Coordinates of C-alpha atoms and ligand atoms in Angstrom, one line a residue:
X1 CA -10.8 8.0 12.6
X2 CA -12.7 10.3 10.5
X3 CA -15.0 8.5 7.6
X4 CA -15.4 10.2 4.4
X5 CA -17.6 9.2 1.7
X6 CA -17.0 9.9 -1.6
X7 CA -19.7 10.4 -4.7
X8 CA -17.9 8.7 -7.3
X9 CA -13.7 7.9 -7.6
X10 CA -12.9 11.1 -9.2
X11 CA -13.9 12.8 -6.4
X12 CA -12.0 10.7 -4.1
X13 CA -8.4 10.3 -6.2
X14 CA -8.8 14.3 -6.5
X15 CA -8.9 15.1 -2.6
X16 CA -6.5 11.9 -1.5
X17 CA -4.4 13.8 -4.4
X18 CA -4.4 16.9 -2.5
X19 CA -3.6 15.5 1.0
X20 CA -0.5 14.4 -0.8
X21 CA 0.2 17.7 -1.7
X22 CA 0.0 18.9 1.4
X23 CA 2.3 16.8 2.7
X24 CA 4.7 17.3 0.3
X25 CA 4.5 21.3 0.4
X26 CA 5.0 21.4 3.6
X27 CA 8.1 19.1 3.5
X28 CA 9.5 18.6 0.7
X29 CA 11.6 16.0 1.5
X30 CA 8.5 13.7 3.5
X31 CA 8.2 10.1 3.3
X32 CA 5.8 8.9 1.9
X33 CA 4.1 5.1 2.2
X34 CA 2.5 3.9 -0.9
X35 CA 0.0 1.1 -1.7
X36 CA -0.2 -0.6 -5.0
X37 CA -3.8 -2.4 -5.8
X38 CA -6.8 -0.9 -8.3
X39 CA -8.1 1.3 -5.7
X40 CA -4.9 4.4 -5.5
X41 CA -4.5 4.0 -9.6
X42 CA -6.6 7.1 -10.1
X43 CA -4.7 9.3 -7.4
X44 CA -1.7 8.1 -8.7
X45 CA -3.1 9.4 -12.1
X46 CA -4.4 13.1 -10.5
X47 CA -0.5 12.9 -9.2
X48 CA 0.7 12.8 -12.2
X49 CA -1.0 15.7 -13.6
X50 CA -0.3 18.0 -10.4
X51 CA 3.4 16.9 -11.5
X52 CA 2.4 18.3 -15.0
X53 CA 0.9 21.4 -14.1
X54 CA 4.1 21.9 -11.3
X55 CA 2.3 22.2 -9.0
X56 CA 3.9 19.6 -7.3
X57 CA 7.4 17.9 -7.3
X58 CA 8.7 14.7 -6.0
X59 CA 11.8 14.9 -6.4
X60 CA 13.2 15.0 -2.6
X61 CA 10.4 12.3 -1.8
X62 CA 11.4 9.2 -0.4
X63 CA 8.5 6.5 -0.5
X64 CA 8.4 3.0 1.0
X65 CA 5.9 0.6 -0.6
X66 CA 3.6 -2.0 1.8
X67 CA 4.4 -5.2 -0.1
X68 CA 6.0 -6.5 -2.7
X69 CA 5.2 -10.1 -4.1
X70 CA 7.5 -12.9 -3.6
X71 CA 8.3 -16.0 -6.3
X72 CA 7.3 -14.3 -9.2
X73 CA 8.4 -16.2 -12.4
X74 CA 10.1 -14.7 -15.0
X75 CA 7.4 -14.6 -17.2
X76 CA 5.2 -12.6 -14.4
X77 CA 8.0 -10.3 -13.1
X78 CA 5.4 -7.9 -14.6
X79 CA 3.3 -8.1 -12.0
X80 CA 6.1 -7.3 -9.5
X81 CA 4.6 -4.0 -7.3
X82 CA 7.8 -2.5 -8.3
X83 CA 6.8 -2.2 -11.9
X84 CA 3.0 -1.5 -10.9
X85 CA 4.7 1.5 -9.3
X86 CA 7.2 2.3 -12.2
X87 CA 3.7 2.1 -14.4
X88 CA 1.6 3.9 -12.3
X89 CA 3.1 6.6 -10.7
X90 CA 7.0 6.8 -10.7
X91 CA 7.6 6.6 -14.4
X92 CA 5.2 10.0 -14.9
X93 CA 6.8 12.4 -11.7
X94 CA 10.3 13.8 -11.1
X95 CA 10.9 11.4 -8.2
X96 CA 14.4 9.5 -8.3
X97 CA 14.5 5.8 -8.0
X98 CA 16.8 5.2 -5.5
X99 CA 14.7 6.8 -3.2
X100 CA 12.0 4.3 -3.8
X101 CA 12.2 1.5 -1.7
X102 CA 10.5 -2.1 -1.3
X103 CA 10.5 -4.7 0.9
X104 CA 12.2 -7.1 -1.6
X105 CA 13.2 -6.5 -4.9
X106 CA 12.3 -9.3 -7.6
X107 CA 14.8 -12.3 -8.0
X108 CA 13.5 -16.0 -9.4
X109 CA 15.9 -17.9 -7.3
X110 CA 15.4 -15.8 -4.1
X111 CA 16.8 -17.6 -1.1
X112 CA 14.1 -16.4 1.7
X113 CA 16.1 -17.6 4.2
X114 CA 18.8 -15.4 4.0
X115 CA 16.7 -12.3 3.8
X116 CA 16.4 -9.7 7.2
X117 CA 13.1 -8.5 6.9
X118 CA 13.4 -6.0 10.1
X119 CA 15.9 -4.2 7.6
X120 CA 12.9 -2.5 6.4
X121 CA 11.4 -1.0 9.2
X122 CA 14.7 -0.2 10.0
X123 CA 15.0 1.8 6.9
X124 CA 12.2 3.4 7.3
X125 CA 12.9 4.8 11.0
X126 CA 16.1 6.1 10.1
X127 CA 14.4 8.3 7.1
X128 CA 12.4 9.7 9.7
X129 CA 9.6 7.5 9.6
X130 CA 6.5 7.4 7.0
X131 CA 4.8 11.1 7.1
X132 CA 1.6 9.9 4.8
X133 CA 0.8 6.5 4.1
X134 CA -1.8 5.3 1.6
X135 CA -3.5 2.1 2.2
X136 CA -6.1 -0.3 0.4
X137 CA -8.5 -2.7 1.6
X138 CA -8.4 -6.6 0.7
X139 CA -11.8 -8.5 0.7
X140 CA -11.2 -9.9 3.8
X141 CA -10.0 -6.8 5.7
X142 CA -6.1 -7.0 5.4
X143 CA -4.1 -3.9 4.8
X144 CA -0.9 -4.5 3.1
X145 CA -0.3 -8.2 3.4
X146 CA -1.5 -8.3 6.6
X147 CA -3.8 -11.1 6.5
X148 CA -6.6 -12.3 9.1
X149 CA -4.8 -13.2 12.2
X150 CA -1.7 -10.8 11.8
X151 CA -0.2 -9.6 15.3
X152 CA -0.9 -6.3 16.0
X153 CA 2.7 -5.5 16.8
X154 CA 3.5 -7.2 13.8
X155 CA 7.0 -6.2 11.7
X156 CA 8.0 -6.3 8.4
X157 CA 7.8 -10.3 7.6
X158 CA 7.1 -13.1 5.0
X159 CA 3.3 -13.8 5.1
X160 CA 1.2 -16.5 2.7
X161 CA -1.4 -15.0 1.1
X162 CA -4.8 -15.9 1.8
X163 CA -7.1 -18.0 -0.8
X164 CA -9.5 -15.2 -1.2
X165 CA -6.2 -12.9 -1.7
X166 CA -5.3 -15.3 -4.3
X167 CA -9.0 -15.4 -5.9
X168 CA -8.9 -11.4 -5.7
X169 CA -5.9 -10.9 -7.3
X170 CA -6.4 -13.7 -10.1
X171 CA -7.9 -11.3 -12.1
X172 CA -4.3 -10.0 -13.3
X173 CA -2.7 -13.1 -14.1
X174 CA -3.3 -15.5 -16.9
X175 CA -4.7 -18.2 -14.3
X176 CA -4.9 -18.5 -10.1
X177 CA -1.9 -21.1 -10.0
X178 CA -0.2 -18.4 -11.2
X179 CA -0.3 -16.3 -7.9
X180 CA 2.0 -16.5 -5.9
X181 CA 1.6 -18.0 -2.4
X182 CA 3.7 -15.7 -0.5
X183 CA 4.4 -11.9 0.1
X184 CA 6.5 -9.4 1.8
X185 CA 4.9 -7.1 3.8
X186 CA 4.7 -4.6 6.2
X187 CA 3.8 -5.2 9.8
X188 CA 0.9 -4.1 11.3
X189 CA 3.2 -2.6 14.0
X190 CA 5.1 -0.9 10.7
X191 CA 1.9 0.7 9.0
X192 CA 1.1 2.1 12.6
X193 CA 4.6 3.9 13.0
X194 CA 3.2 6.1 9.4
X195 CA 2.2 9.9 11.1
X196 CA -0.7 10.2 8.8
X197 CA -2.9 7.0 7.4
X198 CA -5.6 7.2 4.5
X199 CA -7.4 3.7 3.8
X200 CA -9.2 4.1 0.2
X201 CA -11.8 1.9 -0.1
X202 CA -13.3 1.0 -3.4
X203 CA -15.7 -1.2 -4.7
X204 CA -19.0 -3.9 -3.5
X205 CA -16.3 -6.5 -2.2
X206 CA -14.9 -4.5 0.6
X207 CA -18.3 -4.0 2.0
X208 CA -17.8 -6.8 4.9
X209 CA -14.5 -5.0 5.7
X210 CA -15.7 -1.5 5.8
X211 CA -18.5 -2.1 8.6
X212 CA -16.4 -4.2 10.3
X213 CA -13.9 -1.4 10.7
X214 CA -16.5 0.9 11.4
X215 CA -18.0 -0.7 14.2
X216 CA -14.6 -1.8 15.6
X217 CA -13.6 0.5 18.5
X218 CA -10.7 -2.1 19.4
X219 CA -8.0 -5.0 17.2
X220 CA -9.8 -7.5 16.1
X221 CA -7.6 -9.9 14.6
X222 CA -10.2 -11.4 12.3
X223 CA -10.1 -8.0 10.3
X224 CA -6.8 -6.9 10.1
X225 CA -7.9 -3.4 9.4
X226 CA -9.5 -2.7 12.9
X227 CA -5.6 -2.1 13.9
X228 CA -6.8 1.5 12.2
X229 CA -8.6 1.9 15.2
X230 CA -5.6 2.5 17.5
X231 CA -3.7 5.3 15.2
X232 CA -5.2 8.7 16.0
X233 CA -4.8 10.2 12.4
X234 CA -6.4 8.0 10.0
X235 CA -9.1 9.1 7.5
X236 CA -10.8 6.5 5.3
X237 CA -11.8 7.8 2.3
X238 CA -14.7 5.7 0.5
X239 CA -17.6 5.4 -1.7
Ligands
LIG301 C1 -3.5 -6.3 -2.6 C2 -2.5 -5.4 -2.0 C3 -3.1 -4.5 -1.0 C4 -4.3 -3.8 -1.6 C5 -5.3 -4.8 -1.9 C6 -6.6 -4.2 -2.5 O1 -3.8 -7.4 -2.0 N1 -1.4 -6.1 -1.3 O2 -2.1 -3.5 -0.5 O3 -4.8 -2.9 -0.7 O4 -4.8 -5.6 -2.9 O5 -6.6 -4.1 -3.8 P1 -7.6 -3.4 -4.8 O6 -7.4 -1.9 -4.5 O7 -7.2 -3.8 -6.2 O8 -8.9 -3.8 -4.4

């Protein structure tokens, strides 16, 4: 795992940016994992203008997203990661939607129970498997949905959010009761299939997380992020 600090976010979003290029100029066609959160906005954004400039395109890309929120209310379905990802990145590049996949897509009345989840990894092997994947970092060390305690060889799956997950992600909802409670989410197993993993980690609150994961040599399942430590091309870029 190499570390690589970062002087300011600009910085950062520019040279994550540019890993994506590389991927995608030396396959066009890659698969891509992408992560919603605050933390990729800005290389979504330096993404957007490499699209401008054509000096990239996406348009054989394939991407799989982490997570995707579950129970959403009508009134919220704006804070669905699908739309995040329409917002942030796939409604400025040349890529075409039905190559963009989530783990669920947003229904009111979804019936969980009649929903396969290993569908999704599924998916994803049969593409080929994830070349890249972008990750964040949640307060308390989870990567996608994976909160504290996730299996290691953990799938696709339904996982409740943690309270401080909740707390975090208040911030972009009209109140915390507005939250919801439960996710969809990639496996730990799943995010460890991806060829090439880059963990951005951004801001005071990830602190904890960070030196956990640097000092980890093994899983710890306390800080879901430590499974980094058993993939042999990650590179955490940070500030
Ligand atoms: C959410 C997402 C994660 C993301 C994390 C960090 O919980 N499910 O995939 O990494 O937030 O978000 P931020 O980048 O806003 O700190």
């Amino acid at each position: 795992m190499q570390f690589i600090r970062c002087s300011n976010l600009d910085e950062l979003s520019k040279n994550v940016a540019l890993i994506f290029k590389e991927t995608i100029t030396n396959k066009p066609n890659a698969i891509l994992g992408l992560a919603t959160g605050s933390s990729p906005i800005s290389t979504y954004k330096e993404l957007i203008e490499m699209f401008n400039n054509n000096t990239i395109s996406f348009k054989d890309v394939t991407t799989f997203n982490l997570d995707e929120y579950v129970g959403l209310s009508e009134k919220n379905k704006h804070h669905s990661y699908r739309y995040f990802m329409n917002d942030n990145l796939f409604g400025g590049i040349d890529i075409d939607l039905k190559n963009t996949f989530f783990p669920i897509n947003w229904d009111e009345n979804v019936d969980l129970s009649k929903i396969d989840y290993s569908n999704y990894d599924e998916l994803i092997d049969k593409k080929g498997g994830m070349d890249l994947l972008i990750l964040g970092l949640g307060n308390n060390g989870h990567i996608g949905f994976n909160e504290p305690g996730s299996k290691i060889d953990s799938k696709t799956k339904l996982t409740i959010l943690a309270n401080s997950t909740i707390e975090a992600n208040a911030r972009f909802f009209e109140n915390k009761d507005e939250v919801p409670k439960y996710a969809i989410s990639m496996g730990i197993n799943t995010i460890l299939k991806a060829k090439k993993i880059i963990l951005i980690v951004v801001g005071e609150s990830k602190k904890e997380a960070l030196f956990q994961l640097k000092n980890s040599i093994s899983f710890d399942e306390k800080w879901p992020c430590t499974a980094l430590t058993q993939h042999d091309n990650v590179f955490v870029y940070y500030i």
